[in-house]
mmCIF file of C-alpha atoms in Angstrom:
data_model
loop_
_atom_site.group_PDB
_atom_site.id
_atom_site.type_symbol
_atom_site.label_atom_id
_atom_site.label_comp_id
_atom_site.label_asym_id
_atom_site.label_seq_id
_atom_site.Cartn_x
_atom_site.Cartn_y
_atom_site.Cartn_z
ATOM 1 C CA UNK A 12 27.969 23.420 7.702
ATOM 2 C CA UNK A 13 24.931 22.087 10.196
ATOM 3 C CA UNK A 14 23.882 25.519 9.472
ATOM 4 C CA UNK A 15 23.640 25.506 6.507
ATOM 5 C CA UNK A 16 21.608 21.929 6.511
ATOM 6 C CA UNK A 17 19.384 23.143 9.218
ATOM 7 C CA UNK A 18 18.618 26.233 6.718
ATOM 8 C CA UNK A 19 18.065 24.588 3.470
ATOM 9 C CA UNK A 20 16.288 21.387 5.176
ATOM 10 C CA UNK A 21 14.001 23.586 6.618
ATOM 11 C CA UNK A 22 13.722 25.996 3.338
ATOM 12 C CA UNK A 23 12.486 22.794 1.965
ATOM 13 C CA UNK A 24 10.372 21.302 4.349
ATOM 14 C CA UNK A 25 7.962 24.286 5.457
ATOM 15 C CA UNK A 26 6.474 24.475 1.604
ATOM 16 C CA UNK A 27 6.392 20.730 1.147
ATOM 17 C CA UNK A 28 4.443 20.741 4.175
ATOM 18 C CA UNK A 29 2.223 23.336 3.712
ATOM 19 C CA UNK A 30 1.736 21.672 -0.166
ATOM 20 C CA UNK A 31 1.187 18.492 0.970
ATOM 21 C CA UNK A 32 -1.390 19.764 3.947
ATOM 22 C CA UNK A 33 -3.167 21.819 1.481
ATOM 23 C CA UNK A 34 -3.416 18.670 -0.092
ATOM 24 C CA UNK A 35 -4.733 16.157 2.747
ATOM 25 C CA UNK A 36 -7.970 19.230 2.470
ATOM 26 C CA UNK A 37 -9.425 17.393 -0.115
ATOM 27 C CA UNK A 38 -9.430 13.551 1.122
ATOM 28 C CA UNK A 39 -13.261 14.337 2.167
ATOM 29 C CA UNK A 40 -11.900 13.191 5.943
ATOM 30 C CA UNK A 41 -12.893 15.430 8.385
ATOM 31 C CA UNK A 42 -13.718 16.362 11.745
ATOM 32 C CA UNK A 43 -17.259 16.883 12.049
ATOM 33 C CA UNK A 44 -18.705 19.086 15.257
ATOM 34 C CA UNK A 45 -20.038 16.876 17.986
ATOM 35 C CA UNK A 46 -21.160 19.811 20.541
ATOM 36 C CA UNK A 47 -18.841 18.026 23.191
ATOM 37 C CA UNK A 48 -15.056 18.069 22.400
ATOM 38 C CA UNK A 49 -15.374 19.307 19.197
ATOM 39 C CA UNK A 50 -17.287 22.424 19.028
ATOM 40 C CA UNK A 51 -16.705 24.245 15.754
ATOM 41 C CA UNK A 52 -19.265 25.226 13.687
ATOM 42 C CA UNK A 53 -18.720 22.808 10.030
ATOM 43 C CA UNK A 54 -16.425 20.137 9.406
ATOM 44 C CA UNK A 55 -12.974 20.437 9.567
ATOM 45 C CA UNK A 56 -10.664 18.387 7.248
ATOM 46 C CA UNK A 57 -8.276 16.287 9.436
ATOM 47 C CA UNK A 58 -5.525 14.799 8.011
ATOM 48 C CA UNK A 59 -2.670 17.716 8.277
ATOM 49 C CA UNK A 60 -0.901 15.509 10.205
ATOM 50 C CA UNK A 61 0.442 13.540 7.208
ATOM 51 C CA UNK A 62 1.175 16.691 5.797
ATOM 52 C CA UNK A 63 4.109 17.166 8.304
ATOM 53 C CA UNK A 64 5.305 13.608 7.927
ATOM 54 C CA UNK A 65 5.079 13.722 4.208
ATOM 55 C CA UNK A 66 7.140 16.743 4.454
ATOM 56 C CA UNK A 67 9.518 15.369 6.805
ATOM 57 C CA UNK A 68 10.005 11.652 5.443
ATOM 58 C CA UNK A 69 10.659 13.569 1.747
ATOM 59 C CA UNK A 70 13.553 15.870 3.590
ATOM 60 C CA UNK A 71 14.684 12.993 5.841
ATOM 61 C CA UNK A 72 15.288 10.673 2.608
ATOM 62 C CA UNK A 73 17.148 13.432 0.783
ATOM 63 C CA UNK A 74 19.376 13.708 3.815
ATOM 64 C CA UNK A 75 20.074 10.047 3.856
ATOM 65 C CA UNK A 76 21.143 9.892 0.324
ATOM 66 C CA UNK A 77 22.930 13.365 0.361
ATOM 67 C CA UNK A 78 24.820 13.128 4.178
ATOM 68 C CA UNK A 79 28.106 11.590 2.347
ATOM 69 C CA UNK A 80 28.616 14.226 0.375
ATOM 70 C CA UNK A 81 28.728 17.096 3.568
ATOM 71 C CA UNK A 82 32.427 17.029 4.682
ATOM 72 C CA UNK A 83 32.635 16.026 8.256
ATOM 73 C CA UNK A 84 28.787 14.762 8.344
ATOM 74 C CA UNK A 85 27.834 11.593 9.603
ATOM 75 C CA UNK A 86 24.465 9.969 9.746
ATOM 76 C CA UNK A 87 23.969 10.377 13.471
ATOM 77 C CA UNK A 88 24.413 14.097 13.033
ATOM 78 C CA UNK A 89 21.393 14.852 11.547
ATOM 79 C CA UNK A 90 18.956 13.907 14.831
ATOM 80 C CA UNK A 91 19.734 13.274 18.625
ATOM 81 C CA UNK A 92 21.136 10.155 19.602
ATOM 82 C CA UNK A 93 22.926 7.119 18.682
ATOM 83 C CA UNK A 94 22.380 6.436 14.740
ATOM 84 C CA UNK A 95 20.668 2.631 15.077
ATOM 85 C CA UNK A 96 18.306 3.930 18.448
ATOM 86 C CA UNK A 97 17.470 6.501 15.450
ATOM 87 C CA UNK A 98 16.120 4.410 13.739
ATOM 88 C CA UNK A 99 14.143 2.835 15.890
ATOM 89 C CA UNK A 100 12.636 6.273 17.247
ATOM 90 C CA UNK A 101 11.514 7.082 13.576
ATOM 91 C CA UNK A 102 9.851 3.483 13.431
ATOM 92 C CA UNK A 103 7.700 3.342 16.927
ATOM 93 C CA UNK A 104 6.667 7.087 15.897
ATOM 94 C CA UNK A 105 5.743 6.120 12.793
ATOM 95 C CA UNK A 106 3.793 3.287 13.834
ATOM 96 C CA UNK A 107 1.926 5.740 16.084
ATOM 97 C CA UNK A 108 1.014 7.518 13.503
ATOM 98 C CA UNK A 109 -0.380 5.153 11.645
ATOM 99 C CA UNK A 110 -2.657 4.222 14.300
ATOM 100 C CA UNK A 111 -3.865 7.494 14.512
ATOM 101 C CA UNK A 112 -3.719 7.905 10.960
ATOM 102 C CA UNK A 113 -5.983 4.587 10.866
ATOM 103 C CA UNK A 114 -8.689 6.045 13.403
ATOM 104 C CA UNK A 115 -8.492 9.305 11.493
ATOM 105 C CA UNK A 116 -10.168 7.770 8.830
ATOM 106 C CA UNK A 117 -11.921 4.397 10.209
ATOM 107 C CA UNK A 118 -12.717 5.193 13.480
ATOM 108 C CA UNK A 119 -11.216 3.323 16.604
ATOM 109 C CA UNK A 120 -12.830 3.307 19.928
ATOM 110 C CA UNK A 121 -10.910 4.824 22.556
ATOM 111 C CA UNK A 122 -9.670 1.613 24.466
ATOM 112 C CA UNK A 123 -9.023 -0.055 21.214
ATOM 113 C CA UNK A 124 -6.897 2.890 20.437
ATOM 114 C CA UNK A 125 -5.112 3.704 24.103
ATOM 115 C CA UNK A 126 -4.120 -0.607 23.781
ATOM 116 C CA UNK A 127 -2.669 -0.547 20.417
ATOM 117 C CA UNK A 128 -0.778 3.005 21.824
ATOM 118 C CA UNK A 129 0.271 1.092 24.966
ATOM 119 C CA UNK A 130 1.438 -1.468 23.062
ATOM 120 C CA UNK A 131 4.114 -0.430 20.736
ATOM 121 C CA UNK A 132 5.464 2.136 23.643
ATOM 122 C CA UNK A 133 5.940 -0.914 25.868
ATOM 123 C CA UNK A 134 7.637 -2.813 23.511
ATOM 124 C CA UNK A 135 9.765 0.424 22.272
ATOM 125 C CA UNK A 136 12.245 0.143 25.473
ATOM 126 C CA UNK A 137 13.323 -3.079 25.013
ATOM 127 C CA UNK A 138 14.090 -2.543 21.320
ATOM 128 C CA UNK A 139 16.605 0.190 22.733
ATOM 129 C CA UNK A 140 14.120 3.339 22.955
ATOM 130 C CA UNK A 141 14.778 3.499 26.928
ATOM 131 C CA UNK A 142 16.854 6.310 28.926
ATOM 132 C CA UNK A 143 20.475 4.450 30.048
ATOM 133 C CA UNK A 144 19.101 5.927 33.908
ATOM 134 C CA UNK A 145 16.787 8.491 35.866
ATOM 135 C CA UNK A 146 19.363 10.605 37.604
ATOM 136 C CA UNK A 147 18.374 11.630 40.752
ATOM 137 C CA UNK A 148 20.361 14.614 43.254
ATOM 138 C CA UNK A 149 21.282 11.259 45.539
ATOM 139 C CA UNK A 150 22.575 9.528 42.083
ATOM 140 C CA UNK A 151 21.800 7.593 38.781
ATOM 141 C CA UNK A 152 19.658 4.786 38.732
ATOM 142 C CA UNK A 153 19.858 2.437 36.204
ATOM 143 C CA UNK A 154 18.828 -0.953 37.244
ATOM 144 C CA UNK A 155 17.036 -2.179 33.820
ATOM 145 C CA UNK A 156 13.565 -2.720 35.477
ATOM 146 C CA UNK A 157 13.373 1.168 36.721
ATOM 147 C CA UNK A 158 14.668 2.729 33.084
ATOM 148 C CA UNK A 159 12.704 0.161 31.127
ATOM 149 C CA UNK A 160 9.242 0.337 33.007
ATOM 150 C CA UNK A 161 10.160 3.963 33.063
ATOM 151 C CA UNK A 162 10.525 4.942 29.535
ATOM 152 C CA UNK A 163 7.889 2.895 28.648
ATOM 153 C CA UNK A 164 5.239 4.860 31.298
ATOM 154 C CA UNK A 165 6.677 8.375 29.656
ATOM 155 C CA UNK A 166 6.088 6.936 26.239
ATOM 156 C CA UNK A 167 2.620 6.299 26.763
ATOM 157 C CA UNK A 168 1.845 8.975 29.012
ATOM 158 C CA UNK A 169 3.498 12.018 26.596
ATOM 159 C CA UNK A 170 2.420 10.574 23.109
ATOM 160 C CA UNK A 171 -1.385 10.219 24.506
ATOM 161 C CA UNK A 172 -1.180 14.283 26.374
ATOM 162 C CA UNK A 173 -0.045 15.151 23.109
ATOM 163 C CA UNK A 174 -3.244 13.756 21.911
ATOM 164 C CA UNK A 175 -5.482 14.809 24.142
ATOM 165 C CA UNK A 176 -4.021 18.647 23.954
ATOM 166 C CA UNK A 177 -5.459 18.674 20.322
ATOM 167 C CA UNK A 178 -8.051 20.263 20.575
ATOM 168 C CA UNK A 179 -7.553 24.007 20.098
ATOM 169 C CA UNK A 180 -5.838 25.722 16.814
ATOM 170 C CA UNK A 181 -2.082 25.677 17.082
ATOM 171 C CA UNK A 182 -1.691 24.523 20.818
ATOM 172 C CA UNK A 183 -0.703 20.831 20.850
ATOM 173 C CA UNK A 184 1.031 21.165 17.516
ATOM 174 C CA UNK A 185 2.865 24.878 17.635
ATOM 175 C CA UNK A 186 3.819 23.772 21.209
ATOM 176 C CA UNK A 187 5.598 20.402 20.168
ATOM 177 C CA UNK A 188 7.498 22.363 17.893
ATOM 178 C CA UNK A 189 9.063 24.692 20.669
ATOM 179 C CA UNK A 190 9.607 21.450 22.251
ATOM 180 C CA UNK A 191 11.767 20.545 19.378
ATOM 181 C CA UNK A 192 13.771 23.502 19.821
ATOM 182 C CA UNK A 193 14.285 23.469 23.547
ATOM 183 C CA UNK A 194 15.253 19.977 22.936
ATOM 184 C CA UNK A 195 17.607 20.737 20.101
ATOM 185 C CA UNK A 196 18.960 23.683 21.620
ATOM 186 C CA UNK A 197 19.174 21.417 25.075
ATOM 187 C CA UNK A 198 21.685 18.984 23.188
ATOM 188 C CA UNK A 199 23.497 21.930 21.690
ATOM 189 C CA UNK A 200 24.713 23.204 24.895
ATOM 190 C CA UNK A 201 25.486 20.019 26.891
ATOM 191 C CA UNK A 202 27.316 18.453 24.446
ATOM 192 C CA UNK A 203 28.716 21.476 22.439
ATOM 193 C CA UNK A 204 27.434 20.564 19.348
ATOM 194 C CA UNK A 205 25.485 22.366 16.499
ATOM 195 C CA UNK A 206 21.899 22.034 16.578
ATOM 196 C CA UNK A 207 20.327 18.966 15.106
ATOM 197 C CA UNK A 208 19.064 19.760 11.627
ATOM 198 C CA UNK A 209 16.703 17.087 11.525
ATOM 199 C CA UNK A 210 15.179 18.814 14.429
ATOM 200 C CA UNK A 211 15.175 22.244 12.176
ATOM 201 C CA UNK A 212 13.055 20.238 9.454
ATOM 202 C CA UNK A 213 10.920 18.974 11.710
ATOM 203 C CA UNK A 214 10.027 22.554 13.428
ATOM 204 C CA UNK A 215 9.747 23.794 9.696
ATOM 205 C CA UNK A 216 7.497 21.310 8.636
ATOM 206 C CA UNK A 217 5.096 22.193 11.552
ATOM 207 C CA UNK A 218 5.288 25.502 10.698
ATOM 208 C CA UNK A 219 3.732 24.852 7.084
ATOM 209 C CA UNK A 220 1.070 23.050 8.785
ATOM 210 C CA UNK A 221 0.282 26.091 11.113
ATOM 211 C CA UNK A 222 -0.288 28.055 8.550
ATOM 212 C CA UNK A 223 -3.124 26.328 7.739
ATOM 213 C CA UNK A 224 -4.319 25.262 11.231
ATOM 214 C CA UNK A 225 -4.551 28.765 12.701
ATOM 215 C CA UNK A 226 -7.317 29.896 9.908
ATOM 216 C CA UNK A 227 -9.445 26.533 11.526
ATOM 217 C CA UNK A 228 -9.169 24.833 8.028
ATOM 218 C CA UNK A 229 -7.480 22.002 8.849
ATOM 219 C CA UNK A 230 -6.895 19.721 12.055
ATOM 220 C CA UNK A 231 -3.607 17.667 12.343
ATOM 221 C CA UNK A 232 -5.672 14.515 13.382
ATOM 222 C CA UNK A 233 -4.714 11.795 15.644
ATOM 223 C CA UNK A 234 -2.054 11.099 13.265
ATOM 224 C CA UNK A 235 -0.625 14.394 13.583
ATOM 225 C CA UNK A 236 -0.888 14.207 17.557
ATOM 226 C CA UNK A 237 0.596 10.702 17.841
ATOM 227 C CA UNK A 238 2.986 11.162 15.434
ATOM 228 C CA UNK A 239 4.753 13.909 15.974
ATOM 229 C CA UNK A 240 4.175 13.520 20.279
ATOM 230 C CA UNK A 241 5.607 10.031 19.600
ATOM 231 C CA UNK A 242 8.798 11.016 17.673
ATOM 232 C CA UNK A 243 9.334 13.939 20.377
ATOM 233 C CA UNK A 244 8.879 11.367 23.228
ATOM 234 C CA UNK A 245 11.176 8.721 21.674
ATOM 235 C CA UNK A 246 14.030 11.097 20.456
ATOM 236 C CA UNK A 247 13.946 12.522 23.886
ATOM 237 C CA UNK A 248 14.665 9.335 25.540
ATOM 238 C CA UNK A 249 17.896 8.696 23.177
ATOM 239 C CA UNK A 250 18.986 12.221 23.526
ATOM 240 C CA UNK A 251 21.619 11.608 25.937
ATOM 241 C CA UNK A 252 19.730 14.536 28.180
ATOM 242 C CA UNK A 253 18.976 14.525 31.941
ATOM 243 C CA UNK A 254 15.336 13.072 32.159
ATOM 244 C CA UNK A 255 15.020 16.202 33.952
ATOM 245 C CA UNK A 256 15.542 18.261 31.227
ATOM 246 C CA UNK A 257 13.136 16.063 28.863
ATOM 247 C CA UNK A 258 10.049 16.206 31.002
ATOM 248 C CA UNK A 259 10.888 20.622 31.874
ATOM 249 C CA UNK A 260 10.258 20.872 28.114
ATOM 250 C CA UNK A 261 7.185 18.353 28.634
ATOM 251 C CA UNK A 262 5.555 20.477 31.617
ATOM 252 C CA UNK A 263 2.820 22.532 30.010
ATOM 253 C CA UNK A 264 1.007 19.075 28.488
ATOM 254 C CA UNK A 265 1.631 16.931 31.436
ATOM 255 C CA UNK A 266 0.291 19.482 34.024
ATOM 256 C CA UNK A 267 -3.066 19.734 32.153
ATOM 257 C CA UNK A 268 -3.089 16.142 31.653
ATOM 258 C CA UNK A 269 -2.624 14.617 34.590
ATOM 259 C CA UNK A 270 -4.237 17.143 37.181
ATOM 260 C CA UNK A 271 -7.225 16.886 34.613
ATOM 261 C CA UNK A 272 -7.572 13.425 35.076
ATOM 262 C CA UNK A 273 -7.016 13.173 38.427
ATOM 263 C CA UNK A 274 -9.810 15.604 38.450
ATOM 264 C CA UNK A 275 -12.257 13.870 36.970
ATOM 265 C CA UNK A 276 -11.159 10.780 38.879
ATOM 266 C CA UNK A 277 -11.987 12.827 41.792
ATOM 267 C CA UNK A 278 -15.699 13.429 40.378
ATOM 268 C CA UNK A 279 -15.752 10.239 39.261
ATOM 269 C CA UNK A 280 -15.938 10.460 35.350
ATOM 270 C CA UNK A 281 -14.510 8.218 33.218
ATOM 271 C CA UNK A 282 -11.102 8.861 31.677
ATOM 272 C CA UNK A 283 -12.154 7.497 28.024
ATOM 273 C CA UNK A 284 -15.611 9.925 27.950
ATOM 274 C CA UNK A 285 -15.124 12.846 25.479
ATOM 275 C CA UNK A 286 -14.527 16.018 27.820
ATOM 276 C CA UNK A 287 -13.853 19.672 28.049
ATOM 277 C CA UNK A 288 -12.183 19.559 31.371
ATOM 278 C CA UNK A 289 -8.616 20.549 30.723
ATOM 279 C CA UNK A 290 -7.410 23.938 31.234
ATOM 280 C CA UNK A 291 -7.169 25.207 27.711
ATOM 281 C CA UNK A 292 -10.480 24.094 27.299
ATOM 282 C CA UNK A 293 -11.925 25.737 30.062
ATOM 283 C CA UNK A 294 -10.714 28.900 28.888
ATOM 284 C CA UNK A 295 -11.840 28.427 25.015
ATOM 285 C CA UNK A 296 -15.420 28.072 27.081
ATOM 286 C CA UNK A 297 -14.346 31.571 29.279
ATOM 287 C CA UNK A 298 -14.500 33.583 25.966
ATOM 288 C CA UNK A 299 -10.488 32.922 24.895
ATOM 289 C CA UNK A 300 -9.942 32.644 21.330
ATOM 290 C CA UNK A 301 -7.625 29.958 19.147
ATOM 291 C CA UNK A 302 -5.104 32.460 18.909
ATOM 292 C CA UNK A 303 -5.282 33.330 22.715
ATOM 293 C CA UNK A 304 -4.980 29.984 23.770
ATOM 294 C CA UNK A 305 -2.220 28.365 21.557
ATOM 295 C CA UNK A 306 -0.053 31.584 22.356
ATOM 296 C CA UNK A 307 -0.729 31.335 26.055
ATOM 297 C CA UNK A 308 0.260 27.609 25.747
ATOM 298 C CA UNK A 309 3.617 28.733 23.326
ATOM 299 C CA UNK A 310 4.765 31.020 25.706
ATOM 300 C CA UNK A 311 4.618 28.527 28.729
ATOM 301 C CA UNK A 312 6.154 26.322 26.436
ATOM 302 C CA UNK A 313 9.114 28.541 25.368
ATOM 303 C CA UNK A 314 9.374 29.583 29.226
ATOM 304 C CA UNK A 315 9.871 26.164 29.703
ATOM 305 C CA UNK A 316 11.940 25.192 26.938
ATOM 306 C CA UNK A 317 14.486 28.525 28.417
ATOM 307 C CA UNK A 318 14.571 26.688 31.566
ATOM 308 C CA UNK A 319 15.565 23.468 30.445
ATOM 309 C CA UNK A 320 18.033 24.651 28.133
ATOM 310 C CA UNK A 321 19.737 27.034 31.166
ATOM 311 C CA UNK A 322 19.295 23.953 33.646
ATOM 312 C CA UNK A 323 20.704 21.314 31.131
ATOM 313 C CA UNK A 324 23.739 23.355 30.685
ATOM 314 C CA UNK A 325 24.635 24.218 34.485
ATOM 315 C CA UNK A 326 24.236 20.146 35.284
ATOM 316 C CA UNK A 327 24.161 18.681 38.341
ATOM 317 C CA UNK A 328 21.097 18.550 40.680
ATOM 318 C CA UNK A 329 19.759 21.491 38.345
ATOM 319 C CA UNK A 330 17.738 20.493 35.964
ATOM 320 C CA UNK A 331 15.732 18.351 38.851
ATOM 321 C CA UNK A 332 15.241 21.799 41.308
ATOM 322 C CA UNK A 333 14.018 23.648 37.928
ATOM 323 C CA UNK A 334 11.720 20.785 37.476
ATOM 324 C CA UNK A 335 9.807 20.767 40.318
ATOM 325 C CA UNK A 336 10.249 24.373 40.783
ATOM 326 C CA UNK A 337 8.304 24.856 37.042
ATOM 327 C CA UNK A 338 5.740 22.191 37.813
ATOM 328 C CA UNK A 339 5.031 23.987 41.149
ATOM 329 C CA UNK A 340 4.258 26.639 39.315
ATOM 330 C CA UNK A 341 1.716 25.643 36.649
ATOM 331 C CA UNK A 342 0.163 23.037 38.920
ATOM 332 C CA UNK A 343 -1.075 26.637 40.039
ATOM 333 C CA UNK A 344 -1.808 28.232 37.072
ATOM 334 C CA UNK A 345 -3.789 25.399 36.084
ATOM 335 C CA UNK A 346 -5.793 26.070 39.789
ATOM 336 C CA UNK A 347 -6.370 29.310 39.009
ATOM 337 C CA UNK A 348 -7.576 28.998 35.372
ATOM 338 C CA UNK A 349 -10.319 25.971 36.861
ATOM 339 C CA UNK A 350 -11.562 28.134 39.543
ATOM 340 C CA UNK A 351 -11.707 31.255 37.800
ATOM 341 C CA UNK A 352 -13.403 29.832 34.614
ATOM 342 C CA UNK A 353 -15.722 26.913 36.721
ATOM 343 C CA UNK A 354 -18.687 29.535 36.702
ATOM 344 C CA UNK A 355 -18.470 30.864 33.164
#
């Protein structure tokens, strides 16, 4: 029967989203070419990311009325996590959304914007968005100051890289939905139970966004970004998964972000400055296409995802030794791509 959900939820969801995002085309908000960040050549429409969370609230709704009527299905069957911490996952990322729906079409400077951000994911933690403990190979910790201040940091820290990985076709997007999947599939193993289908609309709705994004006619927007890096980020934390497991699936934005701005700390740049130092973006400037990029970026993000998922379900200090052992790894891809592509 969660088959069958999965299926027709996302059936329903990947037209409604690609409706509703062909849609958000003509709101006359757009993206217009800046010759820093934003290179391309005309004005993009940017509101696709409301697309996806039309698509998504219309499918979630339908669920909530319908669930009763599924033998055997409950309400916390439909996403990861306890049904009330639900809830409150689906609130703080839609409040992130909104913000970034707000700047989409006002305009917010960056600090204004990074302080509201900070905000609500500080305050998400002690509303019950917070991981119970970090486990560790010498034991859990879960003194309430650690898993607090700790769930807060990753809340701020994933929902702005998922922001500031925007900035090619497909990649930011197309890779939270893998994330999705690995963290769906994730839960499926360790707790031998069918894969969330909330989590399958969710994936489906991205994919009727993508169909649009890949042709460069329409952005997701910072309400896109936020949103959908926010509801990843908080229904990770109430997942009942090894924090381990969570930030595997998180690698391939977290690299780029944080050795990027640790560069530029380096240089001396400031962190709120418009930039094309990140890896992706260094290759766009090599000569790499949209398509190149986003499915370099996928595949690292599936690898990832297959890693997790085989980690998660063999327990123990696992999931930490495939961690670090992953992060090694593109901590030195990302080396190689800024050396190789510094003189092009």
């Amino acid at each position: 029967m969660p088959f069958i959900l999965s299926l027709s939820g996302a059936l329903i969801a990947s037209p409604l989203a690609y409706a509703a995002c062909a849609l958000t085309k003509r709101s006359g908000v757009v993206d217009a070419p800046d010759g820093q960040r934003k290179q391309q050549a005309a004005p993009v429409p940017r509101l696709g990311g409301m697309g996806i969370v039309f698509a998504i609230a219309i499918v979630f709704a339908l669920a909530a009325v319908g669930y009763e009527w599924v033998p055997g299905m409950a309400e916390s069957d439909w996403l990861p996590g306890d049904f009330d911490f639900i809830l409150v996952a689906l609130a703080i990322a839609s409040m992130l959304c909104l913000i970034g729906a707000w700047d989409d079409v006002f305009g917010m400077t960056a600090k204004v914007k990074l302080a509201l951000v900070g905000l609500i994911c500080i305050a998400a933690p002690f509303l019950g968005n917070a991981v119970p403990a970090l486990d560790t190979p010498f034991g859990s910790i879960s003194l309430p100051v650690v898993t607090l201040a700790g769930s807060a940091l990753w809340l701020i820290v994933f929902t702005n890289a998922a922001n500031f990985m925007d900035g090619s076709n497909g990649l930011s997007i197309g890779s939270l939905g893998i994330m999705f999947a690995g963290l769906g599939s994730a839960q499926a193993v360790v707790f031998a139970e069918a894969f969330p289908p909330g989590l399958a609309v969710i994936i489906a709705a991205i994919a009727g966004f993508l169909v649009h994004n890949m042709k460069g006619t329409l952005y997701a927007g910072d309400c896109g970004a936020f949103g959908l890096g926010g509801l990843f980020a908080t229904l990770a934390l109430i997942s009942g998964l090894s924090v381990w497991t969570v930030a595997t699936l998180a690698l391939p934005f977290l690299v780029d972000v944080l050795l990027t701005l640790i560069m530029r700390a380096k240089h001396g740049d400031a962190w709120f400055e418009a930039h094309t130092d990140h890896a992706y973006q260094a290759l766009r400037k090599a000569g790499w296409g949209h398509w190149d990029v986003a499915v370099a970026w996928w595949g690292l993000s599936a690898a990832c995802a297959v890693g997790a998922v085989i980690a998660a379900s063999g327990g123990g200090a696992l999931p930490f030794a495939v961690f670090w052992s992953f992060a090694v790894v593109l901590a030195l891809l990302w080396l190689i791509v800024q050396r190789q592509t510094r003189d092009k």
